[in-house]
mmCIF file of C-alpha atoms in Angstrom:
data_model
loop_
_atom_site.group_PDB
_atom_site.id
_atom_site.type_symbol
_atom_site.label_atom_id
_atom_site.label_comp_id
_atom_site.label_asym_id
_atom_site.label_seq_id
_atom_site.Cartn_x
_atom_site.Cartn_y
_atom_site.Cartn_z
ATOM 1 C CA GLY A 168 -75.080 73.166 -16.351
ATOM 2 C CA THR A 169 -73.997 70.689 -14.319
ATOM 3 C CA ARG A 170 -74.549 70.949 -10.850
ATOM 4 C CA THR A 171 -73.806 67.515 -9.421
ATOM 5 C CA PHE A 172 -70.647 65.620 -9.812
ATOM 6 C CA VAL A 173 -68.710 62.359 -8.583
ATOM 7 C CA ARG A 174 -65.282 61.788 -8.473
ATOM 8 C CA VAL A 175 -64.221 58.318 -9.609
ATOM 9 C CA GLY A 176 -60.618 57.326 -9.931
ATOM 10 C CA SER A 177 -57.954 55.508 -8.079
ATOM 11 C CA CYS A 178 -55.825 56.256 -4.693
ATOM 12 C CA ALA A 179 -53.254 54.725 -2.191
ATOM 13 C CA SER A 180 -54.554 53.375 0.223
ATOM 14 C CA ILE A 181 -53.075 54.299 3.918
ATOM 15 C CA SER A 182 -55.450 52.559 5.890
ATOM 16 C CA PRO A 183 -54.746 48.830 7.193
ATOM 17 C CA THR A 184 -58.153 47.855 6.059
ATOM 18 C CA MET A 185 -58.529 48.933 2.847
ATOM 19 C CA GLY A 186 -56.122 46.687 0.430
ATOM 20 C CA ILE A 187 -55.883 46.428 -3.241
ATOM 21 C CA GLY A 188 -58.784 46.563 -4.920
ATOM 22 C CA GLY A 189 -60.649 48.240 -1.795
ATOM 23 C CA LEU A 190 -63.337 51.143 -2.157
ATOM 24 C CA ALA A 191 -63.763 54.453 -0.312
ATOM 25 C CA ILE A 192 -66.301 56.787 -0.241
ATOM 26 C CA ALA A 193 -64.908 60.004 0.722
ATOM 27 C CA HIS A 194 -67.162 62.420 3.296
ATOM 28 C CA GLY A 195 -64.297 64.735 3.614
ATOM 29 C CA ALA A 196 -60.603 65.244 1.963
ATOM 30 C CA VAL A 197 -57.692 66.938 3.381
ATOM 31 C CA CYS A 198 -57.078 69.998 1.098
ATOM 32 C CA ASP A 199 -52.857 69.637 0.954
ATOM 33 C CA GLU A 200 -53.041 70.460 -3.135
ATOM 34 C CA GLY A 201 -53.215 73.672 -4.681
ATOM 35 C CA THR A 202 -56.318 74.354 -6.352
ATOM 36 C CA SER A 203 -59.051 74.670 -3.243
ATOM 37 C CA ARG A 204 -56.821 77.950 -1.970
ATOM 38 C CA TYR A 205 -58.016 79.937 -5.230
ATOM 39 C CA TYR A 206 -61.874 79.278 -4.435
ATOM 40 C CA ALA A 207 -61.603 79.371 -0.860
ATOM 41 C CA PRO A 208 -59.383 81.034 2.275
ATOM 42 C CA PRO A 209 -57.309 77.966 4.056
ATOM 43 C CA GLY A 210 -59.962 76.265 7.125
ATOM 44 C CA TYR A 211 -62.950 76.036 4.658
ATOM 45 C CA PRO A 212 -64.559 72.137 4.601
ATOM 46 C CA ALA A 213 -64.001 70.039 1.679
ATOM 47 C CA VAL A 214 -66.926 67.857 2.347
ATOM 48 C CA SER A 215 -69.041 65.776 0.529
ATOM 49 C CA ALA A 216 -72.522 67.172 -0.585
ATOM 50 C CA PRO A 217 -74.755 64.866 2.009
ATOM 51 C CA ARG A 218 -77.372 64.101 -1.213
ATOM 52 C CA VAL A 219 -74.273 62.772 -3.413
ATOM 53 C CA LEU A 220 -72.645 60.716 -0.306
ATOM 54 C CA ASP A 221 -75.877 59.144 0.541
ATOM 55 C CA ALA A 222 -76.510 58.001 -3.141
ATOM 56 C CA LEU A 223 -72.867 56.263 -2.969
ATOM 57 C CA ARG A 224 -73.543 54.480 -0.164
ATOM 58 C CA GLN A 225 -77.112 53.381 -0.741
ATOM 59 C CA ALA A 226 -75.666 52.186 -4.331
ATOM 60 C CA ALA A 227 -72.633 50.366 -2.668
ATOM 61 C CA ARG A 228 -75.389 48.689 -0.334
ATOM 62 C CA ASP A 229 -77.509 48.050 -3.172
ATOM 63 C CA GLU A 230 -74.571 46.589 -5.285
ATOM 64 C CA SER A 231 -73.620 44.474 -2.387
ATOM 65 C CA VAL A 232 -70.017 46.226 -2.508
ATOM 66 C CA ASP A 233 -68.105 46.578 0.494
ATOM 67 C CA THR A 234 -67.045 49.940 1.081
ATOM 68 C CA LEU A 235 -65.031 52.316 3.586
ATOM 69 C CA VAL A 236 -66.567 55.731 4.499
ATOM 70 C CA GLY A 237 -63.722 58.227 5.632
ATOM 71 C CA LEU A 238 -61.583 60.929 5.069
ATOM 72 C CA THR A 239 -59.247 61.262 1.848
ATOM 73 C CA ARG A 240 -56.392 63.684 1.438
ATOM 74 C CA SER A 241 -55.578 65.194 -1.674
ATOM 75 C CA THR A 242 -52.113 66.086 -3.000
ATOM 76 C CA ASP A 243 -51.082 67.413 -6.370
ATOM 77 C CA SER A 244 -47.427 66.009 -5.572
ATOM 78 C CA PHE A 245 -47.950 62.304 -6.672
ATOM 79 C CA TYR A 246 -44.938 60.441 -6.060
ATOM 80 C CA GLU A 247 -42.148 63.104 -4.643
ATOM 81 C CA GLY A 248 -42.321 63.292 -0.727
ATOM 82 C CA GLU A 249 -45.803 61.110 -0.634
ATOM 83 C CA ARG A 250 -43.867 57.865 0.084
ATOM 84 C CA THR A 251 -42.096 59.114 2.958
ATOM 85 C CA THR A 252 -42.895 56.275 6.168
ATOM 86 C CA GLU A 253 -43.585 59.920 8.277
ATOM 87 C CA LEU A 254 -46.230 61.135 6.199
ATOM 88 C CA ILE A 255 -48.154 58.198 5.978
ATOM 89 C CA SER A 256 -47.721 57.164 9.869
ATOM 90 C CA THR A 257 -48.920 60.902 10.525
ATOM 91 C CA TRP A 258 -52.246 60.341 7.968
ATOM 92 C CA SER A 259 -53.036 57.258 8.842
ATOM 93 C CA ALA A 260 -52.870 57.635 12.591
ATOM 94 C CA LYS A 261 -55.368 60.742 11.803
ATOM 95 C CA ARG A 262 -57.788 57.731 10.390
ATOM 96 C CA VAL A 263 -57.217 58.880 6.709
ATOM 97 C CA LEU A 264 -57.692 56.422 4.102
ATOM 98 C CA ALA A 265 -55.933 57.210 1.122
ATOM 99 C CA PHE A 266 -53.904 59.440 -0.485
ATOM 100 C CA GLU A 267 -55.042 61.033 -4.067
ATOM 101 C CA MET A 268 -55.414 64.066 -6.103
ATOM 102 C CA GLU A 269 -58.867 65.397 -6.936
ATOM 103 C CA THR A 270 -61.276 65.155 -4.120
ATOM 104 C CA SER A 271 -60.427 67.925 -2.116
ATOM 105 C CA ALA A 272 -60.500 70.150 -5.098
ATOM 106 C CA LEU A 273 -63.894 69.409 -6.313
ATOM 107 C CA PHE A 274 -65.490 69.260 -3.012
ATOM 108 C CA THR A 275 -64.127 72.487 -2.068
ATOM 109 C CA ILE A 276 -65.239 74.234 -5.534
ATOM 110 C CA ALA A 277 -68.627 72.578 -5.630
ATOM 111 C CA GLY A 278 -69.140 74.004 -1.964
ATOM 112 C CA VAL A 279 -68.162 77.180 -2.806
ATOM 113 C CA ASN A 280 -70.740 77.517 -5.782
ATOM 114 C CA GLY A 281 -73.201 75.856 -3.791
ATOM 115 C CA TRP A 282 -73.045 72.080 -5.950
ATOM 116 C CA GLU A 283 -72.896 68.799 -5.015
ATOM 117 C CA ALA A 284 -70.077 66.471 -5.272
ATOM 118 C CA GLY A 285 -69.255 62.944 -4.153
ATOM 119 C CA SER A 286 -66.060 60.729 -4.461
ATOM 120 C CA ILE A 287 -65.433 57.320 -4.640
ATOM 121 C CA ILE A 288 -61.815 55.900 -5.151
ATOM 122 C CA CYS A 289 -60.350 52.452 -5.843
ATOM 123 C CA ALA A 290 -56.908 51.652 -3.942
ATOM 124 C CA GLY A 291 -53.861 50.904 -6.577
ATOM 125 C CA SER A 292 -51.329 50.344 -3.929
ATOM 126 C CA ASN A 293 -51.149 50.128 -0.373
ATOM 127 C CA LEU A 294 -48.554 52.123 1.541
ATOM 128 C CA LEU A 295 -48.387 50.721 4.399
ATOM 129 C CA THR A 296 -48.206 47.276 2.847
ATOM 130 C CA GLY A 297 -45.914 48.592 -0.313
ATOM 131 C CA GLU A 298 -48.488 46.377 -2.227
ATOM 132 C CA ALA A 299 -49.257 48.264 -5.333
ATOM 133 C CA THR A 300 -50.421 47.157 -9.033
ATOM 134 C CA TYR A 301 -47.217 49.035 -10.925
ATOM 135 C CA ARG A 302 -45.640 45.861 -9.341
ATOM 136 C CA CYS A 303 -48.112 43.835 -11.134
ATOM 137 C CA GLN A 304 -49.358 42.771 -7.679
ATOM 138 C CA SER A 305 -53.195 42.043 -6.942
ATOM 139 C CA LEU A 306 -53.901 43.074 -10.167
ATOM 140 C CA ASP A 307 -57.628 40.809 -10.276
ATOM 141 C CA ALA A 308 -58.242 42.349 -6.788
ATOM 142 C CA TYR A 309 -57.636 45.807 -8.752
ATOM 143 C CA GLN A 310 -59.746 45.000 -11.138
ATOM 144 C CA GLN A 311 -62.837 43.647 -9.811
ATOM 145 C CA GLY A 312 -62.890 46.390 -7.104
ATOM 146 C CA GLN A 313 -62.522 49.073 -10.631
ATOM 147 C CA ALA A 314 -65.618 47.130 -11.909
ATOM 148 C CA ASP A 315 -67.542 47.402 -8.479
ATOM 149 C CA MET A 316 -66.643 51.338 -8.076
ATOM 150 C CA LEU A 317 -67.686 52.086 -11.759
ATOM 151 C CA ARG A 318 -71.117 50.005 -10.989
ATOM 152 C CA VAL A 319 -71.163 52.288 -7.653
ATOM 153 C CA ALA A 320 -70.864 55.262 -9.319
ATOM 154 C CA LEU A 321 -73.169 54.938 -11.842
ATOM 155 C CA ALA A 322 -76.256 53.590 -10.271
ATOM 156 C CA PRO A 323 -77.244 57.026 -8.176
ATOM 157 C CA ALA A 324 -77.019 58.934 -11.469
ATOM 158 C CA ALA A 325 -80.759 58.882 -12.043
ATOM 159 C CA LEU A 326 -81.381 59.919 -8.314
ATOM 160 C CA LEU A 327 -78.939 62.799 -8.458
ATOM 161 C CA ASN A 328 -80.204 63.852 -12.087
ATOM 162 C CA ASP A 329 -82.893 66.975 -10.889
#
């Protein structure tokens, strides 16, 4: 019976302003994964529900947590092909903040079904700088970002519960 969803998870930043532990709230997502096409034709907009987007932005303000708001790119290829300079440069130049795997499918499925969805993500790596938690870099910043992300994601739960 759930009709409101918030994706909470990790990403790889491709933004010079989003370092390890940096947070982003997605208002839309590029559909470069396979699931969305089974629910809607290409070109269907994968966008956050305005009410969920507003609640996440307000929670970040209330919790005094810095977040970026922008686009993410969802892909179902975690490593292979995602780490090329050309791909990173192309999407970074289009002001996409991060690569991740779930947001576009969630937004598409929710939109098609008349549900609401939002997404907040925390950078575990930055593909522009090469800095990454899997290289044991910036682990404290990532841990703080994870804690902040969870606080922001949980804060609007009562507001979004109809």
